[in-house]
PDB file of C-alpha atoms and ligand atoms in Angstrom:
ATOM      1  CA  UNK A   3      68.298 107.078  43.732  1.00 61.00           C
ATOM      2  CA  UNK A   4      69.352 103.748  45.133  1.00 87.00           C
ATOM      3  CA  UNK A   5      67.100 100.732  44.809  1.00 97.00           C
ATOM      4  CA  UNK A   6      64.733 100.406  47.787  1.00 98.00           C
ATOM      5  CA  UNK A   7      65.220  96.754  48.609  1.00 98.00           C
ATOM      6  CA  UNK A   8      65.543  94.588  51.673  1.00 98.00           C
ATOM      7  CA  UNK A   9      64.197  91.528  53.359  1.00 98.00           C
ATOM      8  CA  UNK A  10      62.323  90.140  56.243  1.00 98.00           C
ATOM      9  CA  UNK A  11      64.524  90.489  59.366  1.00 98.00           C
ATOM     10  CA  UNK A  12      64.166  89.565  63.021  1.00 97.00           C
ATOM     11  CA  UNK A  13      63.106  91.902  65.810  1.00 96.00           C
ATOM     12  CA  UNK A  14      64.285  90.715  69.215  1.00 94.00           C
ATOM     13  CA  UNK A  15      63.167  91.951  72.607  1.00 90.00           C
ATOM     14  CA  UNK A  16      66.673  92.822  73.802  1.00 93.00           C
ATOM     15  CA  UNK A  17      68.039  94.533  70.661  1.00 96.00           C
ATOM     16  CA  UNK A  18      64.741  95.912  69.272  1.00 96.00           C
ATOM     17  CA  UNK A  19      64.849  98.027  66.128  1.00 98.00           C
ATOM     18  CA  UNK A  20      68.647  98.388  66.401  1.00 98.00           C
ATOM     19  CA  UNK A  21      69.107  94.642  65.896  1.00 98.00           C
ATOM     20  CA  UNK A  22      66.802  94.741  62.869  1.00 98.00           C
ATOM     21  CA  UNK A  23      68.777  97.620  61.310  1.00 98.00           C
ATOM     22  CA  UNK A  24      72.084  95.838  61.938  1.00 98.00           C
ATOM     23  CA  UNK A  25      70.801  92.648  60.314  1.00 98.00           C
ATOM     24  CA  UNK A  26      69.531  94.644  57.326  1.00 98.00           C
ATOM     25  CA  UNK A  27      72.863  96.411  56.896  1.00 98.00           C
ATOM     26  CA  UNK A  28      74.624  93.025  56.859  1.00 98.00           C
ATOM     27  CA  UNK A  29      72.537  92.256  53.738  1.00 98.00           C
ATOM     28  CA  UNK A  30      73.263  95.719  52.226  1.00 98.00           C
ATOM     29  CA  UNK A  31      69.545  96.499  52.375  1.00 98.00           C
ATOM     30  CA  UNK A  32      67.878  99.891  52.052  1.00 98.00           C
ATOM     31  CA  UNK A  33      64.528  98.661  53.434  1.00 98.00           C
ATOM     32  CA  UNK A  34      63.301  95.917  55.775  1.00 98.00           C
ATOM     33  CA  UNK A  35      60.275  94.254  57.349  1.00 98.00           C
ATOM     34  CA  UNK A  36      59.744  92.485  60.681  1.00 98.00           C
ATOM     35  CA  UNK A  37      57.178  91.087  63.095  1.00 96.00           C
ATOM     36  CA  UNK A  38      57.143  92.977  66.400  1.00 94.00           C
ATOM     37  CA  UNK A  39      57.083  89.572  68.167  1.00 86.00           C
ATOM     38  CA  UNK A  40      56.368  85.936  67.332  1.00 80.00           C
ATOM     39  CA  UNK A  41      53.804  85.941  64.482  1.00 74.00           C
ATOM     40  CA  UNK A  42      52.002  82.895  65.895  1.00 78.00           C
ATOM     41  CA  UNK A  43      51.317  84.440  69.303  1.00 77.00           C
ATOM     42  CA  UNK A  44      50.444  87.787  70.800  1.00 76.00           C
ATOM     43  CA  UNK A  45      53.058  88.042  73.569  1.00 78.00           C
ATOM     44  CA  UNK A  46      54.646  91.445  73.144  1.00 83.00           C
ATOM     45  CA  UNK A  47      57.275  93.217  75.262  1.00 82.00           C
ATOM     46  CA  UNK A  48      57.531  96.917  76.005  1.00 87.00           C
ATOM     47  CA  UNK A  49      59.530  98.826  73.375  1.00 91.00           C
ATOM     48  CA  UNK A  50      62.760 100.449  74.566  1.00 93.00           C
ATOM     49  CA  UNK A  51      62.860 104.018  73.189  1.00 94.00           C
ATOM     50  CA  UNK A  52      66.612 104.419  73.781  1.00 96.00           C
ATOM     51  CA  UNK A  53      67.313 101.458  71.520  1.00 97.00           C
ATOM     52  CA  UNK A  54      64.945 102.887  68.909  1.00 97.00           C
ATOM     53  CA  UNK A  55      66.837 106.212  68.962  1.00 98.00           C
ATOM     54  CA  UNK A  56      70.124 104.368  68.476  1.00 98.00           C
ATOM     55  CA  UNK A  57      68.539 102.525  65.549  1.00 98.00           C
ATOM     56  CA  UNK A  58      67.473 105.856  63.979  1.00 98.00           C
ATOM     57  CA  UNK A  59      71.042 107.121  64.235  1.00 98.00           C
ATOM     58  CA  UNK A  60      72.424 104.046  62.485  1.00 98.00           C
ATOM     59  CA  UNK A  61      69.709 104.310  59.820  1.00 98.00           C
ATOM     60  CA  UNK A  62      70.573 107.924  59.191  1.00 98.00           C
ATOM     61  CA  UNK A  63      74.271 107.126  58.806  1.00 98.00           C
ATOM     62  CA  UNK A  64      73.383 104.466  56.253  1.00 97.00           C
ATOM     63  CA  UNK A  65      70.586 106.267  54.392  1.00 96.00           C
ATOM     64  CA  UNK A  66      67.785 103.950  55.453  1.00 98.00           C
ATOM     65  CA  UNK A  67      64.541 105.923  55.417  1.00 98.00           C
ATOM     66  CA  UNK A  68      61.859 105.246  58.062  1.00 98.00           C
ATOM     67  CA  UNK A  69      59.310 105.240  55.210  1.00 98.00           C
ATOM     68  CA  UNK A  70      60.944 102.073  53.899  1.00 98.00           C
ATOM     69  CA  UNK A  71      60.455 100.076  57.089  1.00 98.00           C
ATOM     70  CA  UNK A  72      57.457  97.786  57.314  1.00 98.00           C
ATOM     71  CA  UNK A  73      55.858  95.836  60.128  1.00 98.00           C
ATOM     72  CA  UNK A  74      54.021  92.619  59.295  1.00 97.00           C
ATOM     73  CA  UNK A  75      50.982  91.974  61.482  1.00 96.00           C
ATOM     74  CA  UNK A  76      50.907  88.492  63.049  1.00 91.00           C
ATOM     75  CA  UNK A  77      49.074  85.909  60.991  1.00 87.00           C
ATOM     76  CA  UNK A  78      47.004  84.522  63.850  1.00 87.00           C
ATOM     77  CA  UNK A  79      44.548  87.394  63.719  1.00 94.00           C
ATOM     78  CA  UNK A  80      41.573  86.912  61.388  1.00 97.00           C
ATOM     79  CA  UNK A  81      39.155  89.798  61.007  1.00 98.00           C
ATOM     80  CA  UNK A  82      36.695  87.584  59.063  1.00 97.00           C
ATOM     81  CA  UNK A  83      36.021  85.372  62.036  1.00 94.00           C
ATOM     82  CA  UNK A  84      33.164  86.747  64.145  1.00 92.00           C
ATOM     83  CA  UNK A  85      34.055  84.421  67.050  1.00 92.00           C
ATOM     84  CA  UNK A  86      37.283  86.211  67.930  1.00 93.00           C
ATOM     85  CA  UNK A  87      36.639  89.487  66.123  1.00 97.00           C
ATOM     86  CA  UNK A  88      37.171  91.638  69.236  1.00 97.00           C
ATOM     87  CA  UNK A  89      40.447  89.901  70.012  1.00 95.00           C
ATOM     88  CA  UNK A  90      41.732  90.512  66.460  1.00 96.00           C
ATOM     89  CA  UNK A  91      40.625  94.143  66.446  1.00 97.00           C
ATOM     90  CA  UNK A  92      42.158  94.888  69.832  1.00 96.00           C
ATOM     91  CA  UNK A  93      45.405  93.187  68.994  1.00 95.00           C
ATOM     92  CA  UNK A  94      45.716  95.076  65.707  1.00 96.00           C
ATOM     93  CA  UNK A  95      45.064  98.373  67.482  1.00 96.00           C
ATOM     94  CA  UNK A  96      47.942  97.519  69.828  1.00 95.00           C
ATOM     95  CA  UNK A  97      50.121  96.644  66.832  1.00 95.00           C
ATOM     96  CA  UNK A  98      49.376 100.049  65.288  1.00 97.00           C
ATOM     97  CA  UNK A  99      50.342 101.650  68.570  1.00 96.00           C
ATOM     98  CA  UNK A 100      53.613  99.692  68.622  1.00 96.00           C
ATOM     99  CA  UNK A 101      54.346 100.759  65.022  1.00 97.00           C
ATOM    100  CA  UNK A 102      53.651 104.344  66.022  1.00 97.00           C
ATOM    101  CA  UNK A 103      56.030 104.054  69.004  1.00 96.00           C
ATOM    102  CA  UNK A 104      58.719 102.703  66.669  1.00 97.00           C
ATOM    103  CA  UNK A 105      58.039 105.413  64.056  1.00 98.00           C
ATOM    104  CA  UNK A 106      57.072 102.781  61.472  1.00 98.00           C
ATOM    105  CA  UNK A 107      54.235 104.034  59.286  1.00 98.00           C
ATOM    106  CA  UNK A 108      53.268 100.923  57.289  1.00 98.00           C
ATOM    107  CA  UNK A 109      51.832  97.644  58.515  1.00 98.00           C
ATOM    108  CA  UNK A 110      51.146  94.712  56.180  1.00 98.00           C
ATOM    109  CA  UNK A 111      48.062  92.649  57.011  1.00 98.00           C
ATOM    110  CA  UNK A 112      46.686  89.420  55.555  1.00 98.00           C
ATOM    111  CA  UNK A 113      43.052  90.410  54.979  1.00 98.00           C
ATOM    112  CA  UNK A 114      41.697  87.222  56.554  1.00 98.00           C
ATOM    113  CA  UNK A 115      40.222  83.838  55.880  1.00 97.00           C
ATOM    114  CA  UNK A 116      36.551  83.010  55.310  1.00 97.00           C
ATOM    115  CA  UNK A 117      36.564  80.151  57.818  1.00 91.00           C
ATOM    116  CA  UNK A 118      34.035  77.305  57.995  1.00 84.00           C
ATOM    117  CA  UNK A 119      32.549  78.002  54.612  1.00 87.00           C
ATOM    118  CA  UNK A 120      31.335  81.469  55.566  1.00 94.00           C
ATOM    119  CA  UNK A 121      30.029  83.667  52.770  1.00 96.00           C
ATOM    120  CA  UNK A 122      32.888  85.656  51.210  1.00 96.00           C
ATOM    121  CA  UNK A 123      30.881  88.876  51.176  1.00 96.00           C
ATOM    122  CA  UNK A 124      30.211  88.532  54.902  1.00 97.00           C
ATOM    123  CA  UNK A 125      33.921  87.820  55.427  1.00 98.00           C
ATOM    124  CA  UNK A 126      34.735  91.027  53.532  1.00 98.00           C
ATOM    125  CA  UNK A 127      32.169  92.989  55.533  1.00 98.00           C
ATOM    126  CA  UNK A 128      33.765  91.774  58.784  1.00 98.00           C
ATOM    127  CA  UNK A 129      37.204  92.885  57.542  1.00 98.00           C
ATOM    128  CA  UNK A 130      35.828  96.311  56.634  1.00 98.00           C
ATOM    129  CA  UNK A 131      34.087  96.674  60.021  1.00 98.00           C
ATOM    130  CA  UNK A 132      37.297  95.695  61.805  1.00 98.00           C
ATOM    131  CA  UNK A 133      39.458  98.104  59.810  1.00 98.00           C
ATOM    132  CA  UNK A 134      37.027 100.954  60.448  1.00 98.00           C
ATOM    133  CA  UNK A 135      37.413 100.416  64.202  1.00 98.00           C
ATOM    134  CA  UNK A 136      41.192  99.891  64.064  1.00 98.00           C
ATOM    135  CA  UNK A 137      41.920 102.896  61.832  1.00 98.00           C
ATOM    136  CA  UNK A 138      39.784 105.302  63.852  1.00 98.00           C
ATOM    137  CA  UNK A 139      42.833 106.514  65.787  1.00 94.00           C
ATOM    138  CA  UNK A 140      45.524 109.184  65.664  1.00 94.00           C
ATOM    139  CA  UNK A 141      48.421 106.859  64.868  1.00 96.00           C
ATOM    140  CA  UNK A 142      50.470 107.621  61.782  1.00 96.00           C
ATOM    141  CA  UNK A 143      50.195 104.053  60.483  1.00 98.00           C
ATOM    142  CA  UNK A 144      48.827 102.854  57.169  1.00 98.00           C
ATOM    143  CA  UNK A 145      47.523  99.286  56.885  1.00 98.00           C
ATOM    144  CA  UNK A 146      48.570  97.551  53.659  1.00 98.00           C
ATOM    145  CA  UNK A 147      46.305  94.650  52.643  1.00 98.00           C
ATOM    146  CA  UNK A 148      48.410  91.851  51.199  1.00 98.00           C
ATOM    147  CA  UNK A 149      47.360  90.167  47.963  1.00 98.00           C
ATOM    148  CA  UNK A 150      46.928  86.474  48.810  1.00 98.00           C
ATOM    149  CA  UNK A 151      47.485  83.187  46.952  1.00 98.00           C
ATOM    150  CA  UNK A 152      43.954  81.986  47.669  1.00 97.00           C
ATOM    151  CA  UNK A 153      45.083  79.047  49.776  1.00 97.00           C
ATOM    152  CA  UNK A 154      42.100  77.554  51.599  1.00 96.00           C
ATOM    153  CA  UNK A 155      39.558  80.313  52.134  1.00 96.00           C
ATOM    154  CA  UNK A 156      41.918  83.290  52.039  1.00 97.00           C
ATOM    155  CA  UNK A 157      40.321  86.607  51.173  1.00 98.00           C
ATOM    156  CA  UNK A 158      42.266  88.979  48.919  1.00 98.00           C
ATOM    157  CA  UNK A 159      43.171  86.595  46.100  1.00 98.00           C
ATOM    158  CA  UNK A 160      41.906  88.969  43.416  1.00 98.00           C
ATOM    159  CA  UNK A 161      42.267  92.719  42.911  1.00 98.00           C
ATOM    160  CA  UNK A 162      38.442  92.869  42.962  1.00 98.00           C
ATOM    161  CA  UNK A 163      38.306  91.507  46.513  1.00 98.00           C
ATOM    162  CA  UNK A 164      40.994  93.921  47.724  1.00 98.00           C
ATOM    163  CA  UNK A 165      39.076  96.754  46.073  1.00 98.00           C
ATOM    164  CA  UNK A 166      35.843  95.733  47.840  1.00 98.00           C
ATOM    165  CA  UNK A 167      37.611  96.035  51.195  1.00 98.00           C
ATOM    166  CA  UNK A 168      39.140  99.424  50.338  1.00 98.00           C
ATOM    167  CA  UNK A 169      35.748 100.683  49.167  1.00 98.00           C
ATOM    168  CA  UNK A 170      34.297  99.971  52.600  1.00 98.00           C
ATOM    169  CA  UNK A 171      37.098 101.589  54.584  1.00 98.00           C
ATOM    170  CA  UNK A 172      36.303 105.117  55.740  1.00 98.00           C
ATOM    171  CA  UNK A 173      39.914 106.192  56.258  1.00 98.00           C
ATOM    172  CA  UNK A 174      41.217 106.115  52.685  1.00 98.00           C
ATOM    173  CA  UNK A 175      44.541 107.764  53.552  1.00 98.00           C
ATOM    174  CA  UNK A 176      45.287 104.948  56.018  1.00 98.00           C
ATOM    175  CA  UNK A 177      44.642 101.977  53.754  1.00 98.00           C
ATOM    176  CA  UNK A 178      46.794 100.535  50.979  1.00 98.00           C
ATOM    177  CA  UNK A 179      47.999  97.336  49.332  1.00 99.00           C
ATOM    178  CA  UNK A 180      51.067  95.096  49.513  1.00 99.00           C
ATOM    179  CA  UNK A 181      51.600  93.153  46.293  1.00 98.00           C
ATOM    180  CA  UNK A 182      53.269  89.746  46.816  1.00 99.00           C
ATOM    181  CA  UNK A 183      54.685  88.285  43.588  1.00 98.00           C
ATOM    182  CA  UNK A 184      54.501  84.637  44.768  1.00 98.00           C
ATOM    183  CA  UNK A 185      50.942  85.136  45.943  1.00 98.00           C
ATOM    184  CA  UNK A 186      49.693  86.748  42.740  1.00 98.00           C
ATOM    185  CA  UNK A 187      51.370  84.027  40.652  1.00 98.00           C
ATOM    186  CA  UNK A 188      49.681  81.369  42.750  1.00 98.00           C
ATOM    187  CA  UNK A 189      46.421  83.298  42.499  1.00 98.00           C
ATOM    188  CA  UNK A 190      46.622  83.184  38.683  1.00 98.00           C
ATOM    189  CA  UNK A 191      48.223  86.492  37.625  1.00 98.00           C
ATOM    190  CA  UNK A 192      50.889  85.724  35.020  1.00 98.00           C
ATOM    191  CA  UNK A 193      54.087  87.684  35.704  1.00 98.00           C
ATOM    192  CA  UNK A 194      55.312  87.109  32.147  1.00 98.00           C
ATOM    193  CA  UNK A 195      53.333  90.266  31.480  1.00 98.00           C
ATOM    194  CA  UNK A 196      53.799  92.427  34.563  1.00 98.00           C
ATOM    195  CA  UNK A 197      52.840  95.637  32.737  1.00 98.00           C
ATOM    196  CA  UNK A 198      49.418  94.147  32.136  1.00 98.00           C
ATOM    197  CA  UNK A 199      49.105  93.218  35.837  1.00 98.00           C
ATOM    198  CA  UNK A 200      50.034  96.762  36.880  1.00 98.00           C
ATOM    199  CA  UNK A 201      47.549  98.190  34.396  1.00 98.00           C
ATOM    200  CA  UNK A 202      44.817  96.003  35.840  1.00 98.00           C
ATOM    201  CA  UNK A 203      45.855  96.967  39.380  1.00 98.00           C
ATOM    202  CA  UNK A 204      45.693 100.634  38.442  1.00 98.00           C
ATOM    203  CA  UNK A 205      42.302 100.280  36.804  1.00 98.00           C
ATOM    204  CA  UNK A 206      40.699  98.199  39.538  1.00 98.00           C
ATOM    205  CA  UNK A 207      42.371  99.577  42.687  1.00 98.00           C
ATOM    206  CA  UNK A 208      44.604 102.520  41.760  1.00 98.00           C
ATOM    207  CA  UNK A 209      48.417 102.534  41.774  1.00 98.00           C
ATOM    208  CA  UNK A 210      48.452 105.212  44.473  1.00 98.00           C
ATOM    209  CA  UNK A 211      47.288 102.562  46.967  1.00 98.00           C
ATOM    210  CA  UNK A 212      50.368 100.408  46.397  1.00 98.00           C
ATOM    211  CA  UNK A 213      52.664 100.727  49.446  1.00 98.00           C
ATOM    212  CA  UNK A 214      54.920  97.676  49.438  1.00 98.00           C
ATOM    213  CA  UNK A 215      56.040  94.830  47.183  1.00 98.00           C
ATOM    214  CA  UNK A 216      56.949  91.373  48.467  1.00 98.00           C
ATOM    215  CA  UNK A 217      59.419  89.924  45.986  1.00 98.00           C
ATOM    216  CA  UNK A 218      59.401  86.120  46.067  1.00 98.00           C
ATOM    217  CA  UNK A 219      59.693  83.407  43.491  1.00 98.00           C
ATOM    218  CA  UNK A 220      57.144  80.565  43.726  1.00 98.00           C
ATOM    219  CA  UNK A 221      57.569  76.813  44.116  1.00 98.00           C
ATOM    220  CA  UNK A 222      54.256  76.248  42.344  1.00 98.00           C
ATOM    221  CA  UNK A 223      52.573  76.818  39.017  1.00 98.00           C
ATOM    222  CA  UNK A 224      50.468  79.776  38.003  1.00 98.00           C
ATOM    223  CA  UNK A 225      47.040  79.551  39.659  1.00 98.00           C
ATOM    224  CA  UNK A 226      48.017  76.732  42.056  1.00 98.00           C
ATOM    225  CA  UNK A 227      46.674  78.553  45.167  1.00 98.00           C
ATOM    226  CA  UNK A 228      49.521  77.095  47.242  1.00 98.00           C
ATOM    227  CA  UNK A 229      51.677  79.938  48.664  1.00 98.00           C
ATOM    228  CA  UNK A 230      55.140  78.437  48.958  1.00 98.00           C
ATOM    229  CA  UNK A 231      57.945  80.932  48.391  1.00 98.00           C
ATOM    230  CA  UNK A 232      61.100  80.094  46.445  1.00 98.00           C
ATOM    231  CA  UNK A 233      64.485  81.821  46.148  1.00 98.00           C
ATOM    232  CA  UNK A 234      64.821  84.499  43.476  1.00 98.00           C
ATOM    233  CA  UNK A 235      65.182  82.890  40.043  1.00 98.00           C
ATOM    234  CA  UNK A 236      64.765  79.328  41.339  1.00 98.00           C
ATOM    235  CA  UNK A 237      61.001  79.098  40.942  1.00 98.00           C
ATOM    236  CA  UNK A 238      58.230  79.231  38.362  1.00 98.00           C
ATOM    237  CA  UNK A 239      58.194  83.050  38.075  1.00 98.00           C
ATOM    238  CA  UNK A 240      61.850  83.290  37.140  1.00 98.00           C
ATOM    239  CA  UNK A 241      64.636  85.829  37.512  1.00 98.00           C
ATOM    240  CA  UNK A 242      63.828  88.079  34.541  1.00 98.00           C
ATOM    241  CA  UNK A 243      60.194  88.505  35.529  1.00 98.00           C
ATOM    242  CA  UNK A 244      61.167  89.427  39.088  1.00 98.00           C
ATOM    243  CA  UNK A 245      63.820  91.875  37.834  1.00 98.00           C
ATOM    244  CA  UNK A 246      61.079  93.505  35.761  1.00 98.00           C
ATOM    245  CA  UNK A 247      59.042  94.048  38.917  1.00 98.00           C
ATOM    246  CA  UNK A 248      61.974  95.292  41.008  1.00 98.00           C
ATOM    247  CA  UNK A 249      63.212  97.790  38.401  1.00 98.00           C
ATOM    248  CA  UNK A 250      59.800  98.967  37.174  1.00 98.00           C
ATOM    249  CA  UNK A 251      59.922 102.780  36.878  1.00 97.00           C
ATOM    250  CA  UNK A 252      56.401 103.185  38.284  1.00 97.00           C
ATOM    251  CA  UNK A 253      57.417 101.339  41.454  1.00 98.00           C
ATOM    252  CA  UNK A 254      60.752 103.040  42.093  1.00 97.00           C
ATOM    253  CA  UNK A 255      59.651 104.721  45.340  1.00 98.00           C
ATOM    254  CA  UNK A 256      58.038 101.598  46.792  1.00 98.00           C
ATOM    255  CA  UNK A 257      59.980  99.340  49.197  1.00 98.00           C
ATOM    256  CA  UNK A 258      60.632  95.825  47.895  1.00 98.00           C
ATOM    257  CA  UNK A 259      60.955  93.104  50.493  1.00 98.00           C
ATOM    258  CA  UNK A 260      62.278  89.566  50.001  1.00 98.00           C
ATOM    259  CA  UNK A 261      60.606  86.771  51.957  1.00 98.00           C
ATOM    260  CA  UNK A 262      62.460  83.948  50.241  1.00 98.00           C
ATOM    261  CA  UNK A 263      63.287  80.761  52.171  1.00 98.00           C
ATOM    262  CA  UNK A 264      66.465  80.248  54.169  1.00 98.00           C
ATOM    263  CA  UNK A 265      68.970  77.924  52.526  1.00 97.00           C
ATOM    264  CA  UNK A 266      69.247  74.622  54.373  1.00 95.00           C
ATOM    265  CA  UNK A 267      72.132  72.230  54.749  1.00 92.00           C
ATOM    266  CA  UNK A 268      72.165  68.917  56.564  1.00 86.00           C
ATOM    267  CA  UNK A 269      75.438  67.604  57.887  1.00 80.00           C
ATOM    268  CA  UNK A 270      75.940  65.063  60.677  1.00 79.00           C
ATOM    269  CA  UNK A 271      72.155  64.747  60.598  1.00 82.00           C
ATOM    270  CA  UNK A 272      71.676  68.235  61.955  1.00 88.00           C
ATOM    271  CA  UNK A 273      70.117  70.876  59.814  1.00 90.00           C
ATOM    272  CA  UNK A 274      71.638  74.315  59.460  1.00 92.00           C
ATOM    273  CA  UNK A 275      69.888  77.300  57.893  1.00 95.00           C
ATOM    274  CA  UNK A 276      71.406  80.374  56.274  1.00 97.00           C
ATOM    275  CA  UNK A 277      69.692  83.620  55.301  1.00 98.00           C
ATOM    276  CA  UNK A 278      69.925  84.097  51.510  1.00 98.00           C
ATOM    277  CA  UNK A 279      69.251  87.834  51.461  1.00 98.00           C
ATOM    278  CA  UNK A 280      72.759  89.291  51.186  1.00 98.00           C
ATOM    279  CA  UNK A 281      73.390  87.068  48.163  1.00 98.00           C
ATOM    280  CA  UNK A 282      70.008  87.540  46.524  1.00 98.00           C
ATOM    281  CA  UNK A 283      70.199  91.327  46.905  1.00 98.00           C
ATOM    282  CA  UNK A 284      73.672  91.362  45.381  1.00 98.00           C
ATOM    283  CA  UNK A 285      72.421  89.221  42.469  1.00 98.00           C
ATOM    284  CA  UNK A 286      69.473  91.572  41.986  1.00 98.00           C
ATOM    285  CA  UNK A 287      71.788  94.589  41.903  1.00 98.00           C
ATOM    286  CA  UNK A 288      73.929  92.790  39.292  1.00 98.00           C
ATOM    287  CA  UNK A 289      70.764  91.976  37.304  1.00 98.00           C
ATOM    288  CA  UNK A 290      72.311  88.650  36.365  1.00 98.00           C
ATOM    289  CA  UNK A 291      71.006  85.267  37.487  1.00 98.00           C
ATOM    290  CA  UNK A 292      73.510  83.005  39.243  1.00 98.00           C
ATOM    291  CA  UNK A 293      72.394  79.392  39.128  1.00 96.00           C
ATOM    292  CA  UNK A 294      75.099  78.486  41.642  1.00 97.00           C
ATOM    293  CA  UNK A 295      73.852  80.967  44.231  1.00 98.00           C
ATOM    294  CA  UNK A 296      72.355  78.403  46.619  1.00 97.00           C
ATOM    295  CA  UNK A 297      75.532  76.290  46.589  1.00 96.00           C
ATOM    296  CA  UNK A 298      77.595  79.429  47.072  1.00 96.00           C
ATOM    297  CA  UNK A 299      75.537  80.365  50.152  1.00 97.00           C
ATOM    298  CA  UNK A 300      76.099  76.892  51.658  1.00 95.00           C
ATOM    299  CA  UNK A 301      79.807  77.043  50.923  1.00 94.00           C
ATOM    300  CA  UNK A 302      80.341  80.538  52.327  1.00 94.00           C
ATOM    301  CA  UNK A 303      78.525  79.712  55.539  1.00 91.00           C
ATOM    302  CA  UNK A 304      79.765  76.273  56.353  1.00 81.00           C
ATOM    303  CA  UNK A 305      83.374  77.014  57.247  1.00 64.00           C
TER     304      UNK A 305
HETATM  305 FE1   FE B 420      52.465  88.106  54.378  1.00 75.65          FE
HETATM  306 FE1   FE B 421      54.224  88.224  51.536  1.00 75.65          FE
HETATM  307 ZN1   ZN B 422      53.329  83.874  51.336  1.00 75.65          ZN
END
């Protein structure tokens, strides 16, 4: 079977899922992830079912499976925060409904942030309470808790914390985990020994909960708690370690999504940005690091 790999793509109001599929195909992807609207706000437009059906047709022609499409919940919601708890819960219920309308059955969620020095166990309890309200529905959507770098007061920086949340969730078939390689590196998990990380994940959480992998290199050192993504092979994790994750036999059915930064170029004092995904995916398929990749992307785009 072909590698299940893709990237973050856009989802626009006018072209909907069809635009996202077209962008993914331009990168030769077999999976993709998107926000259903701007991640920093909650303005959302009605979904056009005709466009969605056209998208399905194009996916079918190109062997992209609906199971390998992921929605990322907006990062402005925070289930830890009691002050806008109802807002976060209601918005996430609407997001599940939108996923369901689109036929997408996985939604990645940042667990939350223990704001204003709140107790981490209370933060976790709030997340659990929120998830138990959100998941009490008939939508065919699983929420995948993302492993976090531990920047600021982020919850979910250890497998133990993720496990505590899962333990409290009543709907076990609707909860899972998204493992982000940059985040776990920054949280202190050393990807030089990925087998050991997977073993620990299996022991503490259970591999069956793993539903998505975010494949990113990191700009920062192991345990830095920073969360700044780097292009594949250009960071502290390195190409070989990321290849080990991507081609791990135990993870072959799990979609792998790149969230690496766009390549920038400044000429005439204006900045241009180019998506790296087509090139990074090709390099991953070749399993050979190209240390001229970034220059190549600039060159191929600028004329
Ligand atoms: Fe994320
Ligand atoms: Fe991520
Ligand atoms: Zn990140």
